[in-house]
Amino acid sequence: MRQLGRKKISRFAWPFLFLAIVFNQLPVTARAAAESPVTRATLTNGLRVVILRNTLAPVVTTEINYLVGSNEAPNGFPGTAHALEHMMFRGSPGLSAAQLSNIIAAMGGHFNADTQQVVTQYFFTVPASDLEIALNVEAIRMRGVLTTEALWKQERGAIEQEVAQDLSNPEYLFYSRLLNIIFAGTPYEHDALGTRPSFQKTTGKMLRDFHQNWYAPNNAILVVVGDVDPTEALATIKRLFEPIPRRAVPARPKIELKPFKATTFTIDSDLPYGVAAVAYRLPGYDDPDFAAGVVLADTLDSRRGELYSLAAEGNALSAGFDAMALPKAGFGYANASFPQGQDSTALVAEMKRVIAGYVKNGISADLVEATKRHEIAEAEFRKNSISGLAREWSQALAVEGRNSPDEDIEGIKKVTVADVNRVAKKYLVNDAAVVAVMTPRASGKPVASQSSRPGADICAEGNQVGAAAGVGEKNIESAECTGVEGQPRRNGAG
């Protein structure tokens, strides 16, 4: 499962805001019954462990986060991390693929994985009584992976089908092109999908070496959330994982962002509607202005805002603002869809006019405060499932480099309207924006059956469940692969 950077803001569900406010008014003792303090530890081999006891249901989710993704892929092999993720379900020394599937089926749990640009994650949700089994599986997989040429040849066919599916989807091509332009010359310029020519050249040995280099305990964070005793869980983790030796981890590629000039590109689409976008670079997770950028992007996406009015007034089929983030930078884009036959030029001009108006006149204080309240409410909603809570902690620690998910919320609370308008002036520069237009033109070719745009999940061959913890969720078929808005994911549970 390949993921792009996570979108930290979303279109909020207004009716549920009251529920979040009520939840926040509950006595501390009532809330603590479901969620207890965090247990943290670093093993002697460098593995970082976070355990949260949560009695919401008699289950437990384990999520092992390897701090490696497509950014660390060898030159010319952009999908190496994605390919290894697939092969992790083909078995490890001492645990065959059939045994892995049978164990999960016997427990009645779900398991899946995803690859992003900065992290690869493997998650299990099982009955709480089976925690040791899930941990033992992950310890075995950390030690090694079966990547014979015969096994890789089998899995390569599945991953190449995944590539073919995405490349037949104009919305995926649209987004990938934006990524390539905005982050040109850096590892951020491609997602984790990979290419068919590079997979044809990839060998089993290359994947074993990638595992040896990056899947070290000192390059991983293990998150455990559920109805478990933290002391007993930590003792089990130490017994299973601490014998795995620490290994040297290669140097990571540097991210050196370059200025980009105003650019316009178009692609043809078999879809019955077109999409126009105006894209801007935004602060990344590491930037002190990240929280202000989140509030800015979500305010621009508000249904009380002028972008949404383009649809309400009949000038577009839909309109809004989407954004994604990576550690060193993010990007966002005003977007509007239009019917076949409509000229996109006027729509692009209208979006630029709206953005320029916000930059010149500022965003109102009441809209900023409303957006902040929505962010805080969404953070509470994401705690309403055990797997969701595990995803939140994994995202905060492994992707964003935080100490806990609460740091993002505290950052949001501190954002002022002056911060938002300052960030708008700095980043929303129309003269340096990327304009992208997807024009509807029937080609007679088959169209991909599911969307690859930011906010849509892509699960081509998942075995079980990809637990979600994001700002948007979408279930796809029986696999129940769930995605995070702004974060298309690549499933490797082949």
XYZ file of N, CA and C in Angstrom, residues 57-145:
267
model
N -12.422 -1.667 23.556
C -12.841 -2.979 23.054
C -11.771 -3.993 23.466
N -12.121 -5.285 23.530
C -11.141 -6.294 23.971
C -10.172 -6.700 22.859
N -9.580 -5.701 22.234
C -8.647 -5.948 21.140
C -7.386 -5.125 21.368
N -6.385 -5.396 20.539
C -5.147 -4.638 20.588
C -4.641 -4.447 19.172
N -4.091 -3.287 18.912
C -3.442 -3.004 17.631
C -1.954 -2.801 17.872
N -1.144 -3.493 17.096
C 0.291 -3.248 17.099
C 0.647 -2.613 15.774
N 1.476 -1.591 15.818
C 1.915 -0.942 14.580
C 3.419 -0.714 14.671
N 4.141 -1.407 13.810
C 5.589 -1.252 13.755
C 5.909 -0.291 12.627
N 6.596 0.778 12.944
C 6.928 1.833 11.995
C 8.415 1.796 11.695
N 8.778 1.428 10.477
C 10.178 1.484 10.060
C 10.423 2.846 9.416
N 11.428 3.545 9.888
C 11.680 4.909 9.432
C 12.414 4.900 8.099
N 11.751 4.360 7.108
C 12.267 4.277 5.756
C 11.083 4.225 4.798
N 11.220 4.921 3.692
C 10.168 4.916 2.684
C 10.775 5.135 1.313
N 9.993 5.681 0.422
C 10.488 5.855 -0.945
C 11.606 6.887 -1.028
N 11.721 7.761 -0.019
C 12.823 8.734 -0.024
C 14.185 8.047 -0.013
N 14.251 6.883 0.635
C 15.524 6.176 0.774
C 15.755 5.148 -0.326
N 14.859 5.069 -1.296
C 15.014 4.102 -2.382
C 16.263 4.414 -3.199
N 16.956 3.387 -3.691
C 18.151 3.626 -4.519
C 17.786 4.399 -5.790
N 18.716 5.168 -6.303
C 18.484 5.917 -7.534
C 18.058 4.973 -8.659
N 16.989 5.328 -9.335
C 16.490 4.520 -10.434
C 15.539 3.422 -10.016
N 15.330 3.272 -8.690
C 14.436 2.226 -8.184
C 13.467 2.826 -7.163
N 12.574 3.705 -7.609
C 11.737 4.473 -6.673
C 10.759 3.637 -5.867
N 10.459 2.420 -6.307
C 9.474 1.599 -5.605
C 10.077 0.520 -4.720
N 11.356 0.633 -4.365
C 12.008 -0.422 -3.591
C 11.348 -0.637 -2.237
N 11.042 0.443 -1.521
C 10.387 0.301 -0.214
C 9.023 -0.351 -0.358
N 8.305 0.020 -1.403
C 6.992 -0.559 -1.690
C 7.114 -2.054 -2.003
N 8.122 -2.406 -2.796
C 8.322 -3.814 -3.156
C 8.666 -4.653 -1.927
N 9.516 -4.119 -1.046
C 9.859 -4.865 0.165
C 8.639 -5.041 1.052
N 7.822 -4.028 1.135
C 6.589 -4.149 1.922
C 5.740 -5.322 1.420
N 5.622 -5.443 0.100
C 4.898 -6.585 -0.470
C 5.543 -7.901 -0.045
N 6.871 -7.966 -0.161
C 7.570 -9.220 0.104
C 7.530 -9.619 1.567
N 7.282 -8.679 2.454
C 7.180 -9.023 3.878
C 6.004 -9.949 4.146
N 5.057 -9.999 3.215
C 3.912 -10.907 3.365
C 4.150 -12.226 2.638
N 5.326 -12.356 2.010
C 5.711 -13.624 1.372
C 6.443 -14.541 2.340
N 6.679 -14.060 3.549
C 7.292 -14.913 4.559
C 8.659 -14.440 4.997
N 9.103 -15.002 6.109
C 10.415 -14.725 6.698
C 11.019 -16.045 7.133
N 12.323 -16.103 7.356
C 12.912 -17.338 7.879
C 12.208 -17.766 9.174
N 11.626 -18.942 9.151
C 10.878 -19.432 10.300
C 9.398 -19.135 10.264
N 8.936 -18.447 9.218
C 7.509 -18.116 9.119
C 7.151 -17.977 7.645
N 6.501 -18.993 7.097
C 6.129 -18.946 5.680
C 4.893 -18.078 5.479
N 4.632 -17.727 4.234
C 3.446 -16.937 3.917
C 2.175 -17.672 4.317
N 2.141 -18.982 4.095
C 0.962 -19.766 4.459
C 0.764 -19.772 5.971
N 1.851 -19.919 6.719
C 1.740 -19.896 8.174
C 1.248 -18.536 8.664
N 1.769 -17.464 8.066
C 1.340 -16.126 8.447
C -0.160 -15.951 8.226
N -0.641 -16.350 7.063
C -2.071 -16.221 6.769
C -2.917 -17.082 7.700
N -2.451 -18.289 7.971
C -3.210 -19.190 8.846
C -3.268 -18.660 10.272
N -2.178 -18.080 10.749
C -2.157 -17.525 12.102
C -3.163 -16.383 12.227
N -3.155 -15.503 11.243
C -4.082 -14.371 11.294
C -5.526 -14.852 11.211
N -5.777 -15.807 10.343
C -7.138 -16.333 10.202
C -7.603 -16.987 11.502
N -6.708 -17.710 12.157
C -7.074 -18.388 13.405
C -7.400 -17.385 14.510
N -6.692 -16.258 14.517
C -6.952 -15.245 15.534
C -8.185 -14.404 15.199
N -8.593 -14.425 13.944
C -9.721 -13.581 13.546
C -9.356 -12.108 13.512
N -8.086 -11.826 13.284
C -7.653 -10.434 13.274
C -7.469 -9.905 11.877
N -7.011 -8.656 11.764
C -6.665 -8.116 10.463
C -5.256 -7.594 10.477
N -4.647 -7.589 9.308
C -3.288 -7.092 9.190
C -3.128 -6.454 7.822
N -2.270 -5.463 7.770
C -1.981 -4.806 6.496
C -0.740 -3.954 6.675
N -0.431 -3.165 5.679
C 0.762 -2.344 5.721
C 0.620 -1.198 4.742
N 1.458 -0.187 4.900
C 1.505 0.876 3.905
C 2.916 1.426 3.801
N 3.209 1.951 2.635
C 4.499 2.586 2.382
C 4.257 4.039 2.013
N 4.944 4.923 2.707
C 4.890 6.341 2.396
C 6.271 6.795 1.942
N 6.425 8.066 1.779
C 7.731 8.579 1.384
C 8.729 8.547 2.532
N 8.258 8.596 3.773
C 9.171 8.685 4.912
C 9.062 7.517 5.876
N 8.128 6.605 5.678
C 7.921 5.526 6.641
C 7.246 4.340 5.963
N 7.495 3.141 6.515
C 6.755 1.936 6.113
C 6.164 1.347 7.380
N 4.865 1.053 7.357
C 4.140 0.669 8.560
C 3.441 -0.676 8.376
N 3.498 -1.500 9.422
C 2.818 -2.795 9.439
C 1.927 -2.830 10.671
N 0.636 -3.126 10.462
C -0.276 -3.059 11.596
C -1.151 -4.301 11.700
N -1.321 -4.748 12.934
C -2.174 -5.880 13.283
C -3.244 -5.397 14.243
N -4.463 -5.875 14.076
C -5.501 -5.725 15.095
C -6.026 -7.107 15.406
N -5.859 -7.537 16.661
C -6.193 -8.898 17.068
C -6.853 -8.865 18.431
N -7.469 -9.980 18.860
C -7.952 -10.045 20.235
C -6.820 -9.753 21.212
N -7.134 -9.053 22.288
C -6.096 -8.659 23.238
C -5.324 -9.858 23.779
N -5.995 -10.996 23.887
C -5.333 -12.191 24.413
C -4.260 -12.728 23.466
N -4.279 -12.280 22.222
C -3.314 -12.765 21.226
C -2.184 -11.774 20.964
N -1.999 -10.824 21.860
C -0.957 -9.822 21.661
C 0.411 -10.458 21.440
N 0.760 -11.453 22.224
C 2.091 -12.042 22.096
C 2.300 -12.669 20.725
N 1.244 -13.251 20.166
C 1.369 -13.860 18.834
C 1.684 -12.780 17.793
N 0.941 -11.676 17.850
C 1.172 -10.591 16.896
C 2.586 -10.026 17.046
N 3.031 -9.855 18.278
C 4.373 -9.334 18.510
C 5.438 -10.311 18.025
N 5.201 -11.597 18.229
C 6.160 -12.606 17.785
C 6.295 -12.590 16.262
N 5.170 -12.430 15.575
C 5.209 -12.342 14.108
C 6.076 -11.164 13.672
N 5.876 -10.006 14.304
C 6.645 -8.832 13.894
C 8.126 -8.962 14.254
N 8.425 -9.629 15.350
C 9.830 -9.846 15.704
C 10.516 -10.747 14.678
N 9.820 -11.778 14.241
C 10.364 -12.669 13.214
C 10.608 -11.897 11.919
N 9.661 -11.044 11.557
C 9.786 -10.302 10.297
C 10.865 -9.227 10.376
N 11.113 -8.704 11.576
C 12.204 -7.748 11.720
C 13.558 -8.417 11.505
N 13.653 -9.700 11.848
C 14.922 -10.420 11.710
C 15.283 -10.692 10.253
N 14.280 -10.906 9.402
C 14.607 -11.228 8.019
C 13.370 -11.390 7.163
N 13.575 -11.517 5.849
C 12.489 -11.638 4.896
C 12.901 -12.640 3.820
